[in-house]
PDB file of C-alpha atoms in Angstrom:
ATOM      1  CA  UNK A 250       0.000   0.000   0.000  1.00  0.00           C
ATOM      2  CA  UNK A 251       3.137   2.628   0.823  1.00  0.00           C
ATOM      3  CA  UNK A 252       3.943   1.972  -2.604  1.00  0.00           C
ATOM      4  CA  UNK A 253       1.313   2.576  -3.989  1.00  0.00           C
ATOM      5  CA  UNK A 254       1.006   6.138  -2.841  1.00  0.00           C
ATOM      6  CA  UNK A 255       4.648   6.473  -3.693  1.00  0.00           C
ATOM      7  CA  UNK A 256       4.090   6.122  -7.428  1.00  0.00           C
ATOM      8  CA  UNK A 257       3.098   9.017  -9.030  1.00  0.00           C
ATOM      9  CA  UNK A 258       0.487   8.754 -11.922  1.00  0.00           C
ATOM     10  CA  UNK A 259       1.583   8.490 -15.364  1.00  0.00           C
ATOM     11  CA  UNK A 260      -0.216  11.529 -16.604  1.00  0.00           C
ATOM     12  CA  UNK A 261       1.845  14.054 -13.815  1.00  0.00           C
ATOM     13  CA  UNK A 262       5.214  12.186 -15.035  1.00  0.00           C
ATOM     14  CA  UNK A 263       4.337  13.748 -18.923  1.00  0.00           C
ATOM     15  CA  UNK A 264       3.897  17.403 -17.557  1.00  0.00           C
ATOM     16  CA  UNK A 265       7.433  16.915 -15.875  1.00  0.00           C
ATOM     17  CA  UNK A 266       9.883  18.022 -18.292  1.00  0.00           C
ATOM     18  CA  UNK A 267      13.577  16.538 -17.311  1.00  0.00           C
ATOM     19  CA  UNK A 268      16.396  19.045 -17.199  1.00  0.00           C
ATOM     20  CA  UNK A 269      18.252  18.019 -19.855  1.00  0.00           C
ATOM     21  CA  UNK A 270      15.555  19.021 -22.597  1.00  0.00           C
ATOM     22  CA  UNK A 271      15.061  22.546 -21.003  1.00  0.00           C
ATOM     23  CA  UNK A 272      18.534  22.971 -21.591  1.00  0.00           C
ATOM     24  CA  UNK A 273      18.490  21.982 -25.293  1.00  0.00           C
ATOM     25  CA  UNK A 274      15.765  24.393 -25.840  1.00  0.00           C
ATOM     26  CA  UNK A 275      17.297  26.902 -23.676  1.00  0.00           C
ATOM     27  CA  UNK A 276      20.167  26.917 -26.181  1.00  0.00           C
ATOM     28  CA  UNK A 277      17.939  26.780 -29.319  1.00  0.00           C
ATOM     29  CA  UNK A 278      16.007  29.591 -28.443  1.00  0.00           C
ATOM     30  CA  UNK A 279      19.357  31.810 -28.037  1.00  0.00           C
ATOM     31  CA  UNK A 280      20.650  30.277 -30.741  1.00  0.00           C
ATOM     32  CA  UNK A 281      17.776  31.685 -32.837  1.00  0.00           C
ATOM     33  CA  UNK A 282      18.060  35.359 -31.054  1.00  0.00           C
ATOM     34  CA  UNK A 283      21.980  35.288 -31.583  1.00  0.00           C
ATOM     35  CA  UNK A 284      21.584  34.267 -35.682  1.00  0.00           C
ATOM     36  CA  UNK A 285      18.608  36.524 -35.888  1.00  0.00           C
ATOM     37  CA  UNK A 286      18.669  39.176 -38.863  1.00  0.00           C
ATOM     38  CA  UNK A 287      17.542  42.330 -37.052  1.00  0.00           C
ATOM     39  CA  UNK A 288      18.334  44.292 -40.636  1.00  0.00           C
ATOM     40  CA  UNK A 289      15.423  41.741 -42.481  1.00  0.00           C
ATOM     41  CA  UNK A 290      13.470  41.352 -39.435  1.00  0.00           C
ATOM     42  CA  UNK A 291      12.905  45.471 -39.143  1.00  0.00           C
ATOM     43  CA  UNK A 292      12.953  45.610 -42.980  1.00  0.00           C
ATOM     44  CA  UNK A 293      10.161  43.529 -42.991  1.00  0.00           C
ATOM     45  CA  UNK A 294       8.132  44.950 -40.360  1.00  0.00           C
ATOM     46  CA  UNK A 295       8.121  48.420 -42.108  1.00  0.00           C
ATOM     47  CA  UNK A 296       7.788  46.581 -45.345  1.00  0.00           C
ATOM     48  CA  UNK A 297       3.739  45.282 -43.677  1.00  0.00           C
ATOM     49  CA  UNK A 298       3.798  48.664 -41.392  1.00  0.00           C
ATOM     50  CA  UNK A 299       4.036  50.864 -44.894  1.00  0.00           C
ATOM     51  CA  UNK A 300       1.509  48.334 -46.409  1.00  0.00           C
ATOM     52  CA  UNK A 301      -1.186  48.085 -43.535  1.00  0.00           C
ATOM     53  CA  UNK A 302      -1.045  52.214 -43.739  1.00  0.00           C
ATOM     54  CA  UNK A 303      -1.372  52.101 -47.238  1.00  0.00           C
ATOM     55  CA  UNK A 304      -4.912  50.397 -47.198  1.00  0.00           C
ATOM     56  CA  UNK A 305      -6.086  52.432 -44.255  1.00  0.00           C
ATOM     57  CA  UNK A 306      -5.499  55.428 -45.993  1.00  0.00           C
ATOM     58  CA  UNK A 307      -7.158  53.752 -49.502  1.00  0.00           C
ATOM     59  CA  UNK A 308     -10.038  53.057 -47.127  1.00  0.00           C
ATOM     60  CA  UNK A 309     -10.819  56.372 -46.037  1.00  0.00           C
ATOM     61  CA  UNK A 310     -10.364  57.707 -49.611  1.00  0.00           C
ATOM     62  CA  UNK A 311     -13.058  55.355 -50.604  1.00  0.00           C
ATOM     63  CA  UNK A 312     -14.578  56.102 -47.669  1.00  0.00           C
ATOM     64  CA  UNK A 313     -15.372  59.671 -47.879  1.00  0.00           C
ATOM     65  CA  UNK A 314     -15.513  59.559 -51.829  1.00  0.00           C
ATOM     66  CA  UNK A 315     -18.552  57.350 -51.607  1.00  0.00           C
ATOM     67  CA  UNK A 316     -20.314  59.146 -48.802  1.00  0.00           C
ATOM     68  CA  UNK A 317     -20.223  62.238 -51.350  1.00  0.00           C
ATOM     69  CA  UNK A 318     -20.708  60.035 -54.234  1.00  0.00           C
ATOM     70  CA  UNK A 319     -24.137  58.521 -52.114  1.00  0.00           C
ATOM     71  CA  UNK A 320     -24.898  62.149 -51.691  1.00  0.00           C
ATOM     72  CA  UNK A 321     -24.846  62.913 -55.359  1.00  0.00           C
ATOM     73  CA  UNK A 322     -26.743  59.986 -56.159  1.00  0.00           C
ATOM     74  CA  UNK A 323     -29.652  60.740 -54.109  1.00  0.00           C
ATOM     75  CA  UNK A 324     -29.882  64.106 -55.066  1.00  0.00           C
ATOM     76  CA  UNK A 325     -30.330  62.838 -58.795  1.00  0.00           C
ATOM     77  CA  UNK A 326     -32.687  60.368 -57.334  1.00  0.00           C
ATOM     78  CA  UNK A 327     -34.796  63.162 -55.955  1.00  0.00           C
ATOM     79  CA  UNK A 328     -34.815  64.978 -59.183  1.00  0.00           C
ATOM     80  CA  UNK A 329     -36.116  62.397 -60.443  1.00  0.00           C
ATOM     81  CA  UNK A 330     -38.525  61.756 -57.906  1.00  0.00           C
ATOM     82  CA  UNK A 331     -39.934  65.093 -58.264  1.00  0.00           C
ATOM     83  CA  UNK A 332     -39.762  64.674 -62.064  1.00  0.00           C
ATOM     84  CA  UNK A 333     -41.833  62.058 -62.128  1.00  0.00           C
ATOM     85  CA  UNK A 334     -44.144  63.761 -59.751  1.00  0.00           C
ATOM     86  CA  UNK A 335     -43.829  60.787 -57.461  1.00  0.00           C
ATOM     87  CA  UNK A 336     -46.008  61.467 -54.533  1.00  0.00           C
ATOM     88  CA  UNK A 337     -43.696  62.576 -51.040  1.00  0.00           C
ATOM     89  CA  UNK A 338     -44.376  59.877 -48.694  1.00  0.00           C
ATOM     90  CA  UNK A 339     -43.420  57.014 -51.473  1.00  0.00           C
ATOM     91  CA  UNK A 340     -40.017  59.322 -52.396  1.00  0.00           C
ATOM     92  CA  UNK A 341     -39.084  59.765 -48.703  1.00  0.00           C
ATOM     93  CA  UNK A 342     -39.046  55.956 -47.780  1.00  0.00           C
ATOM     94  CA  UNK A 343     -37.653  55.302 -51.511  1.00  0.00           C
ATOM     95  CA  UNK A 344     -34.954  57.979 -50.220  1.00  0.00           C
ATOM     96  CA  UNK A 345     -34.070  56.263 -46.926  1.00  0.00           C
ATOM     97  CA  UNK A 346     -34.165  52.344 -49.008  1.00  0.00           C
ATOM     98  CA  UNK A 347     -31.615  53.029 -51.160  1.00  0.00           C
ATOM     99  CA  UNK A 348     -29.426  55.293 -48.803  1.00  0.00           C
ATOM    100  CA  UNK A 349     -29.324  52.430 -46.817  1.00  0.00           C
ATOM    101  CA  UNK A 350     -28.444  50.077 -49.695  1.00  0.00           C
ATOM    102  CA  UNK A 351     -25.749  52.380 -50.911  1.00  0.00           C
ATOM    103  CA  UNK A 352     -24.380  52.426 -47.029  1.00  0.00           C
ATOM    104  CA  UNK A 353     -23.805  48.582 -47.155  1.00  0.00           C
ATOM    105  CA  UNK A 354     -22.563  48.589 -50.759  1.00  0.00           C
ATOM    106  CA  UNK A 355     -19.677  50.758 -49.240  1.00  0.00           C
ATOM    107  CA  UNK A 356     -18.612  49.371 -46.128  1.00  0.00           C
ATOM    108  CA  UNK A 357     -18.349  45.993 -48.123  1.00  0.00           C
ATOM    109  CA  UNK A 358     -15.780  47.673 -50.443  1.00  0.00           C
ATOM    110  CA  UNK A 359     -14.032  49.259 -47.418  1.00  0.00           C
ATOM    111  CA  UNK A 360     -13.935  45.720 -45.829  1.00  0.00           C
ATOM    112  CA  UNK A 361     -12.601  44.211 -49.040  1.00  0.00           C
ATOM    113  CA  UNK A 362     -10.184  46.673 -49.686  1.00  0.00           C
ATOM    114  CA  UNK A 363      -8.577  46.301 -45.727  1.00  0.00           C
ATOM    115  CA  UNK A 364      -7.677  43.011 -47.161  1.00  0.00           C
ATOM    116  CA  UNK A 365     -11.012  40.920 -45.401  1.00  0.00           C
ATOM    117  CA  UNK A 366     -12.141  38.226 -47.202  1.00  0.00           C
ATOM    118  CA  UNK A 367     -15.899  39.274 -48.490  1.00  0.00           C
ATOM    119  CA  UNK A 368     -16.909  36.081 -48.816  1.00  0.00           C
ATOM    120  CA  UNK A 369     -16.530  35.258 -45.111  1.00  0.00           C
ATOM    121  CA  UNK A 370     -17.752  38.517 -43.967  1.00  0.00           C
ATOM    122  CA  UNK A 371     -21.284  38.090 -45.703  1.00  0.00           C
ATOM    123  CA  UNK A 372     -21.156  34.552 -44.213  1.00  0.00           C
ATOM    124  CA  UNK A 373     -20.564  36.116 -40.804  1.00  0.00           C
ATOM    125  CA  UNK A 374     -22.930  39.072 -41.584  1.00  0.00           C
ATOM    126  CA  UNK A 375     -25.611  36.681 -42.895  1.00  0.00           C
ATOM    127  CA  UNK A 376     -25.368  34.358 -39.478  1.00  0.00           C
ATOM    128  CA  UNK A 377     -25.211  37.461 -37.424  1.00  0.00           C
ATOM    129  CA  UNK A 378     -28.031  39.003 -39.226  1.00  0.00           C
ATOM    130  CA  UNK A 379     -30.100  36.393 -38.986  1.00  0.00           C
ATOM    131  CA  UNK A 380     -29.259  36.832 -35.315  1.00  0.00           C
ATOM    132  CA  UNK A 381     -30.079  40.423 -34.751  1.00  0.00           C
ATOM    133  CA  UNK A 382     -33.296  39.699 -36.979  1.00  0.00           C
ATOM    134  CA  UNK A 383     -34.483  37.540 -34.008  1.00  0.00           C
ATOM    135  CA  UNK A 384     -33.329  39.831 -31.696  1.00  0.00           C
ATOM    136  CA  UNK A 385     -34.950  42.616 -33.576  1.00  0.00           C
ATOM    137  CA  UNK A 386     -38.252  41.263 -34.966  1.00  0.00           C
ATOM    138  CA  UNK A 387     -40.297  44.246 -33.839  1.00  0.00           C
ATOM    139  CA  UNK A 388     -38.303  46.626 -36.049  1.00  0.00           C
ATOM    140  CA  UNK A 389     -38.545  44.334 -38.999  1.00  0.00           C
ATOM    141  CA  UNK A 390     -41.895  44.591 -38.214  1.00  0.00           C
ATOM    142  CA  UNK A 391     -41.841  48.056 -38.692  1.00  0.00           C
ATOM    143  CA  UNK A 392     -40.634  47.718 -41.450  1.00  0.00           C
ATOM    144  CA  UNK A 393     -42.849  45.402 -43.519  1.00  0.00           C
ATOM    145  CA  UNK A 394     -45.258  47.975 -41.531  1.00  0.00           C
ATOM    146  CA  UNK A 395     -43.918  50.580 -43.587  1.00  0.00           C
ATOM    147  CA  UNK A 396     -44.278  48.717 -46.854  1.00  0.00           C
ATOM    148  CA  UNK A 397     -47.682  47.592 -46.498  1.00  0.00           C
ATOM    149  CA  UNK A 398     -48.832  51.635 -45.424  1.00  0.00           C
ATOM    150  CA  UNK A 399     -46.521  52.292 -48.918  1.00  0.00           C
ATOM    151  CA  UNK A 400     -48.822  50.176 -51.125  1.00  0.00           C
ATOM    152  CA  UNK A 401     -52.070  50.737 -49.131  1.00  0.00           C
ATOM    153  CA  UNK A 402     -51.630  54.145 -48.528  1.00  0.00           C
ATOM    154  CA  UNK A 403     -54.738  55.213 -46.144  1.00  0.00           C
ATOM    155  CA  UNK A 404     -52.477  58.555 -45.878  1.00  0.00           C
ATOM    156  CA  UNK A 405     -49.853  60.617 -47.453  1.00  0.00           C
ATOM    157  CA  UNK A 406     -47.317  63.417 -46.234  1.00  0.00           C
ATOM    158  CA  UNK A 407     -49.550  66.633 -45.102  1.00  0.00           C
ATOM    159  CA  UNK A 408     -52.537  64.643 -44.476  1.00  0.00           C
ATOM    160  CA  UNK A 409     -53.804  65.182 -40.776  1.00  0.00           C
ATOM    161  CA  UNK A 410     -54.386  62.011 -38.992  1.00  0.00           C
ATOM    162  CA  UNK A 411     -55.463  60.382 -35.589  1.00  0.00           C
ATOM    163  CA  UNK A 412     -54.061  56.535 -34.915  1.00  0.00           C
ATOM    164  CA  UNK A 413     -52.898  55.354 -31.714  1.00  0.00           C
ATOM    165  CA  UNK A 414     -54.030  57.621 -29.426  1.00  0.00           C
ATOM    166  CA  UNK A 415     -52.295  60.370 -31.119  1.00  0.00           C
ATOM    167  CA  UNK A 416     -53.351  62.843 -34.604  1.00  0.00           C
ATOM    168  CA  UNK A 417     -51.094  65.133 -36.069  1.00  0.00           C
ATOM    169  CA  UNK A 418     -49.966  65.866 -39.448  1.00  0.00           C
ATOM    170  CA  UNK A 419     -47.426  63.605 -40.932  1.00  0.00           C
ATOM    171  CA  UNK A 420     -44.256  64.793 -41.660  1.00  0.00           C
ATOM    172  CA  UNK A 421     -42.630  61.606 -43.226  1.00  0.00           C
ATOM    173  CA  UNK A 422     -43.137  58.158 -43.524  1.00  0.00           C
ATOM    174  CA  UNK A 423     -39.935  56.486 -42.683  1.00  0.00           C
ATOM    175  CA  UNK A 424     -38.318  53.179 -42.635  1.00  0.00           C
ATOM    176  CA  UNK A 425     -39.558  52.196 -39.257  1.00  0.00           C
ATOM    177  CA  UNK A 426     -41.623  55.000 -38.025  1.00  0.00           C
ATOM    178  CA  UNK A 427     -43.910  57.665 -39.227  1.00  0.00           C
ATOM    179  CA  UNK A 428     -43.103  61.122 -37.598  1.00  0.00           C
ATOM    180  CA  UNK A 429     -45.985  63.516 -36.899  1.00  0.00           C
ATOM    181  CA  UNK A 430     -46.423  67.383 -36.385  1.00  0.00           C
ATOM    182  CA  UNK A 431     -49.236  67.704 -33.552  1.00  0.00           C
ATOM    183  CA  UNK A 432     -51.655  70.901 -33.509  1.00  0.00           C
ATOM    184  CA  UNK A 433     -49.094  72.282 -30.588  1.00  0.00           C
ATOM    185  CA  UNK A 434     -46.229  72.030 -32.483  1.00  0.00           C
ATOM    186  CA  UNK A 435     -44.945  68.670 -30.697  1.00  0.00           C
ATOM    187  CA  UNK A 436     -42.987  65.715 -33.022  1.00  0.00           C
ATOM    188  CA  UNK A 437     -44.247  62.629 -32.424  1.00  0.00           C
ATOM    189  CA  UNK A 438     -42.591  59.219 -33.988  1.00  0.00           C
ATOM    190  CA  UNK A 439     -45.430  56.273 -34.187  1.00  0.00           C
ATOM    191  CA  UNK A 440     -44.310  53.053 -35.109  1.00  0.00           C
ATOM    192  CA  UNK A 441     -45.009  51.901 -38.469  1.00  0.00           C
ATOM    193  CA  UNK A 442     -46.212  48.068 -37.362  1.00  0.00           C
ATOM    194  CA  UNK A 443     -48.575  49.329 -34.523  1.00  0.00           C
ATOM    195  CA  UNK A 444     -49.982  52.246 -36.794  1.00  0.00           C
ATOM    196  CA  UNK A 445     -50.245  49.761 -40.017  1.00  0.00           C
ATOM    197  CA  UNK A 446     -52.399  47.149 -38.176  1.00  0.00           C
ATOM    198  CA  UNK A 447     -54.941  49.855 -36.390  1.00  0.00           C
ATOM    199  CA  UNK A 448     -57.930  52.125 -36.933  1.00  0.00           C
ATOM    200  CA  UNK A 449     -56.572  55.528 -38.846  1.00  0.00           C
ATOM    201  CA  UNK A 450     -58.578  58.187 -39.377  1.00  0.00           C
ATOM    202  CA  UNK A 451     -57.726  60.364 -42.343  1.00  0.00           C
ATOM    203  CA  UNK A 452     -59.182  64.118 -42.031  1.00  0.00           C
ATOM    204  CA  UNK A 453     -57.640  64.951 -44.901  1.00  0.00           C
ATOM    205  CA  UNK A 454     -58.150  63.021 -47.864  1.00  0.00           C
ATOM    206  CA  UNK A 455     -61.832  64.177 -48.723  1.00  0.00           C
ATOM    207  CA  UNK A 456     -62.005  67.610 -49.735  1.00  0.00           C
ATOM    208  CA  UNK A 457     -64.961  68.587 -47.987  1.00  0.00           C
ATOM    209  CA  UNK A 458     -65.755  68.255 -44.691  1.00  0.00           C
ATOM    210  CA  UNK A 459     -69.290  67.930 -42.294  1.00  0.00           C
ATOM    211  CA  UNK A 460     -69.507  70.811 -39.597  1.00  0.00           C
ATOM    212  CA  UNK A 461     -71.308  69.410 -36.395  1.00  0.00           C
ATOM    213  CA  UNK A 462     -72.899  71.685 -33.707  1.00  0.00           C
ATOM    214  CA  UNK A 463     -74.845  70.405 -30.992  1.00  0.00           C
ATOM    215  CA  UNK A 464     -77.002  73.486 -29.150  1.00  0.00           C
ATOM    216  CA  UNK A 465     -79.093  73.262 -26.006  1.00  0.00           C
ATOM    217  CA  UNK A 466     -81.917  75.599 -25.980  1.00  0.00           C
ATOM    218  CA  UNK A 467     -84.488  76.247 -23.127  1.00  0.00           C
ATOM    219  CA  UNK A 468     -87.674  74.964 -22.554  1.00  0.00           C
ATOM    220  CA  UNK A 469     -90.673  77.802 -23.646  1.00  0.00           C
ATOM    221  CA  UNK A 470     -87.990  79.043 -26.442  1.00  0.00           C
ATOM    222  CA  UNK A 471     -89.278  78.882 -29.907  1.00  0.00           C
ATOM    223  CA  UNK A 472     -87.331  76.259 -31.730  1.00  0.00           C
ATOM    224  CA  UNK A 473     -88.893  77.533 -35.346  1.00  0.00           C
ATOM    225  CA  UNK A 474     -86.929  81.257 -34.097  1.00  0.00           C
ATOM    226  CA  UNK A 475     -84.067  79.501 -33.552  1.00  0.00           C
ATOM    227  CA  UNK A 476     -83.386  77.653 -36.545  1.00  0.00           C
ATOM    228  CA  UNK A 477     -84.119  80.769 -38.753  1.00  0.00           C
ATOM    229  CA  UNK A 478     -81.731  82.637 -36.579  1.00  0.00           C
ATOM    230  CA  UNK A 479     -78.721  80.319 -37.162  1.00  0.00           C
ATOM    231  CA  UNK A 480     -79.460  79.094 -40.562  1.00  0.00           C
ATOM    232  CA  UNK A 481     -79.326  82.988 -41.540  1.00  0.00           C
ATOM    233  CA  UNK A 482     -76.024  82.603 -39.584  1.00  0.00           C
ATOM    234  CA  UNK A 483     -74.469  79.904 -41.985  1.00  0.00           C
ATOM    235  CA  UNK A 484     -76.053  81.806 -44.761  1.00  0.00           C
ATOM    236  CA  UNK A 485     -74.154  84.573 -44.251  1.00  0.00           C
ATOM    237  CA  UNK A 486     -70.423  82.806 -44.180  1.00  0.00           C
ATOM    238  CA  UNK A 487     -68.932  82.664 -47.662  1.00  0.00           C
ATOM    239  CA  UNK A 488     -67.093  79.193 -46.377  1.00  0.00           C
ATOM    240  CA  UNK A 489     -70.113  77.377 -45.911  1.00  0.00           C
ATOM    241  CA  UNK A 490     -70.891  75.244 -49.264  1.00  0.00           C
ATOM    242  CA  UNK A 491     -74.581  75.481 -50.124  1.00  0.00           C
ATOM    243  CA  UNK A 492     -74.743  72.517 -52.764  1.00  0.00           C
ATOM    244  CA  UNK A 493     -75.654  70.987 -49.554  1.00  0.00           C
ATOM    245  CA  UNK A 494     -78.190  73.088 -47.459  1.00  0.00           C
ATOM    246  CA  UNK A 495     -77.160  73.352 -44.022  1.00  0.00           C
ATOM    247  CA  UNK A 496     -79.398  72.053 -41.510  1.00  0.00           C
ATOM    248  CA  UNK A 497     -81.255  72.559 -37.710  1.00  0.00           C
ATOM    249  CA  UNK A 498     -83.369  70.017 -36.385  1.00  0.00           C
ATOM    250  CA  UNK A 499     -84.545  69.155 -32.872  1.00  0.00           C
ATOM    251  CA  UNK A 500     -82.225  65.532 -31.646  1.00  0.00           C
ATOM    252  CA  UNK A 501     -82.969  65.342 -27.974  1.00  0.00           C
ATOM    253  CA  UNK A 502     -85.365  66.387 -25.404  1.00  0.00           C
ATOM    254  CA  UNK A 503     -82.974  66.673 -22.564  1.00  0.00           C
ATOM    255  CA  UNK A 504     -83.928  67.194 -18.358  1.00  0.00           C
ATOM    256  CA  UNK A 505     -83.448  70.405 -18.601  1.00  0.00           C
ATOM    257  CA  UNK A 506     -83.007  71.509 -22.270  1.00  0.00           C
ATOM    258  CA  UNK A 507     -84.222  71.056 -25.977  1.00  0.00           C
ATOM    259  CA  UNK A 508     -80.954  69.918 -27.862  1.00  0.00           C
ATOM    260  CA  UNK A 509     -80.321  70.839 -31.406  1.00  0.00           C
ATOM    261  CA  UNK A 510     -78.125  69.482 -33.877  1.00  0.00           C
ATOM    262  CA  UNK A 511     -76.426  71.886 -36.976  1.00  0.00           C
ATOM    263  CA  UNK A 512     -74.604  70.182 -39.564  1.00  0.00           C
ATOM    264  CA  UNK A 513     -73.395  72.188 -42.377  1.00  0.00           C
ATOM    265  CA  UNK A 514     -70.440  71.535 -45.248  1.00  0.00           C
ATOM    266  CA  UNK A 515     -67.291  73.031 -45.280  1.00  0.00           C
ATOM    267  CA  UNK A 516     -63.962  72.665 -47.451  1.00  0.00           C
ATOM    268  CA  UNK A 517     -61.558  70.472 -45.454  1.00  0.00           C
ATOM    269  CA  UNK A 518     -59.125  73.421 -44.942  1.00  0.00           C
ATOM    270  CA  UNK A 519     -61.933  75.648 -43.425  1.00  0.00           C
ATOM    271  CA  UNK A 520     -63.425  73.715 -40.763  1.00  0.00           C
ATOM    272  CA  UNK A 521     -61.800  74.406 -37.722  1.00  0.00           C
ATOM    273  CA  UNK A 522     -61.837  78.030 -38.507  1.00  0.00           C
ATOM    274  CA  UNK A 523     -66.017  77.779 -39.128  1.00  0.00           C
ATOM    275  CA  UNK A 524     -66.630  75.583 -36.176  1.00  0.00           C
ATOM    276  CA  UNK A 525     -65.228  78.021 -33.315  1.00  0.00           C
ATOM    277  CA  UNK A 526     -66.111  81.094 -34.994  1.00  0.00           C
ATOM    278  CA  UNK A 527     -69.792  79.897 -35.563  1.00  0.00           C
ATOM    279  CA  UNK A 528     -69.662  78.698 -31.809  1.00  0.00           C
ATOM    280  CA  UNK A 529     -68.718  81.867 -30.651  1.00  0.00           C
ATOM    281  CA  UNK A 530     -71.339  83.962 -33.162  1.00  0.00           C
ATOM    282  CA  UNK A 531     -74.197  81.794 -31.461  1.00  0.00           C
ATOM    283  CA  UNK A 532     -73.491  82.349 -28.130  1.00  0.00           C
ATOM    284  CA  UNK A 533     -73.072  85.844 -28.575  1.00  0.00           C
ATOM    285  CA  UNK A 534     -76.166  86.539 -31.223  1.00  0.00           C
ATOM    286  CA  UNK A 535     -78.957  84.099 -30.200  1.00  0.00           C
ATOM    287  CA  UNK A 536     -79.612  85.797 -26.656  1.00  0.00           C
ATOM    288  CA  UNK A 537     -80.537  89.076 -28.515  1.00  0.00           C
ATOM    289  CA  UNK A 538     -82.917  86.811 -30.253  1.00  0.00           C
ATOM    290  CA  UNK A 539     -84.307  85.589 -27.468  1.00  0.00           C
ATOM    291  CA  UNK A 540     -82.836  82.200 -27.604  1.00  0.00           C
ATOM    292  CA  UNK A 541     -81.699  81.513 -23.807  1.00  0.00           C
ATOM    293  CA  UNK A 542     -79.115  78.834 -22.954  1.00  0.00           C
ATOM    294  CA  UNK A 543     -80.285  76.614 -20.087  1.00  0.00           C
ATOM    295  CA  UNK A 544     -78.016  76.131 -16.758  1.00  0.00           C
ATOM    296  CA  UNK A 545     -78.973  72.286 -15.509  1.00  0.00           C
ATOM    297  CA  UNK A 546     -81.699  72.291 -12.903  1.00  0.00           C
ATOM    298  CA  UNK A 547     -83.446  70.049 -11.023  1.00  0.00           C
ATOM    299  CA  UNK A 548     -87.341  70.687  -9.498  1.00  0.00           C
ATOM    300  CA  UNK A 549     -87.481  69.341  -5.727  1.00  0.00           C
ATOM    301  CA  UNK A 550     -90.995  68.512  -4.764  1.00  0.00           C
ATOM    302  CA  UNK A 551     -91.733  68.961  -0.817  1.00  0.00           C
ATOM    303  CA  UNK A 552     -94.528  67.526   0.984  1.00  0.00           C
ATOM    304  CA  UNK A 553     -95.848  68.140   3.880  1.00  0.00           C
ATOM    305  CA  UNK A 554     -97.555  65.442   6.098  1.00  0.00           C
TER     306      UNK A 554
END
C-alpha cells in the first residue's frame, strides 16, 4: 500500500519536463536570437507597417468619396422623384431604401479593400443578421409595416391624422416610423407596425368636410326662431358650401333643455376656422334673439304630512 502512494500517476510524469531538454531548448532559443537578422526582421516589419497604412489610408479615400458620391446619387434620385411627380411619402421611404443600400454597398468595399475576405464577412454578416433579426423582430416589423402603409396608402405626407391615441400631421413616412407634427407644435414618432395594423382616421383626404354643432336651448324658447336665426347665420359665411343646405333640427329632449343638432359643409381646410367662430357667433347673437341657454336644474318637490 506505501507503494502505492509512492508512485506518481503516469499523466503528472508527462507534464514533468527533465532538465536536460530545457537545456536543449534553452540553447535553441538563443541560438535563434543570436543568428537573428535584425536588418530583415525590421525591414520587414516596415515593409507590412508601410503596407497596412497604405490600405487604411485607400479606405478612407473610398470612404469619404462614396459618402459624397451617395450624396450625389440621391440628389439625382430626388430629381427624379420630383420629375416624375412621385407622390412625397413614397419618395421619402424610396430615399431612406436606397441610402441604406448604398451604405452597405460601401462598407463591403471598405472591408474588401482592408484586405477581409468578403466572402466570409457576408457569411458572418448573414449568421449574425439572422441573429439580430431575431433579436430585432419588432423593427422588422416596422418595417414590412412601412411597406404595407406604402402600397395601401390610407395617408400621405400633409394629411392630418389620428391613430394610436395620437393625430397630427405627418411629416414623413420612414423606414420604421412615421413622424408627426401635432396641432401644438410637438414631433411625435409612431411606429409603423402598430400604426399599419390599427384604426386611422384620415381628415384629410376628402375635400370637404361635415360641420357638427350640438345646441341646447331652453324649454318655452321657440325652436322655429331659432333655426331661422342660425341658418341665416351659416347663410351669411362665404365658407359654408350650399350645394348641400345646411341644416337645424330638434335631436334630444334633454332634463333640462331642448338639444339641437347643426350640420353644415365646409372645405376640409376651413373647418376648424367655421366651427369656433360659428360657436362663438351663437353664443353671442342668439340671446338678442331671445334664444336663452339653459343652466342644468333640477325641481325638488316637498310635501308636507
Amino acid at each position: 500500500m506505501f507503494r502505492l502512494l509512492q508512485t506518481e500517476p503516469e499523466s503528472v510524469k508527462n507534464l514533468i519536463v527533465p532538465d536536460s531538454v530545457q537545456k536543449a531548448q534553452l540553447k535553441e532559443a538563443v541560438d535563434k536570437i543570436s543568428t537573428l537578422d535584425y536588418e530583415v526582421l525590421l525591414t520587414n516589419i516596415v515593409q507590412e507597417a508601410g503596407w497596412i497604412i497604405l490600405k487604411i489610408v485607400l479606405a478612407l479615400v473610398i470612404y469619404f468619396v462614396g459618402s459624397q458620391l451617395i450624396k450625389w446619387l440621391i440628389r439625382i434620385v430626388d430629381r427624379a422623384f420630383a420629375r416624375h411627380d412621385i407622390e412625397v411619402s413614397l419618395r421619402s421611404f424610396l430615399r431612406s431604401l436606397i441610402k441604406a443600400v448604398l451604405m452597405v454597398v460601401l462598407i463591403l468595399a471598405i472591408v474588401q479593400t482592408l484586405g477581409v475576405n468578403t466572402s466570409s464577412f457576408l457569411a458572418i454578416f448573414a449568421s449574425a443578421g439572422l441573429a439580430i433579426g431575431m433579436a430585432l423582430s419588432g423593427t422588422l416589423q416596422n418595417f414590412a409595416g412601412g411597406v404595407v402603409l406604402l402600397i395601401l396608402r390610407p395617408y400621405k405626407v400633409g394629411d392630418f391624422i389620428e391613430a394610436q391615441g395620437q393625430s397630427g400631421t405627418v411629416e414623413s413616412i420612414g423606414l420604421f416610423s412615421t413622424c408627426l407634427k401635432t396641432a401644438d407644435n410637438q414631433t411625435i414618432y409612431v411606429p409603423n407596425n402598430t400604426i399599419s395594423s390599427s384604426i386611422i382616421d384620415n381628415y384629410s383626404q376628402s375635400e370637404r368636410r361635415r360641420v357638427d354643432w350640438l345646441l341646447s336651448i331652453s324649454y318655452g324658447d321657440d325652436v322655429d326662431v331659432a333655426r331661422k336665426e342660425i341658418l341665416a347665420m351659416l347663410a351669411e359665411d362665404k365658407r359654408i358650401l350650399t350645394d348641400t343646405a345646411p341644416v337645424v333640427w330638434v335631436k334630444n329632449l334633454g332634463s333640462s333643455s331642448v338639444d339641437l343638432t347643426i350640420r353644415a359643409w365646409v372645405k376640409n381646410e376651413d373647418y376648424w376656422s367655421v366651427f369656433f367662430e360659428m360657436n362663438e357667433r351663437m353664443y353671442k347673437e342668439l340671446p338678442v334673439k331671445g334664444i336663452n341657454f339653459p343652466f342644468p336644474q333640477m325641481d325638488v318637490h316637498v310635501k308636507n304630512n
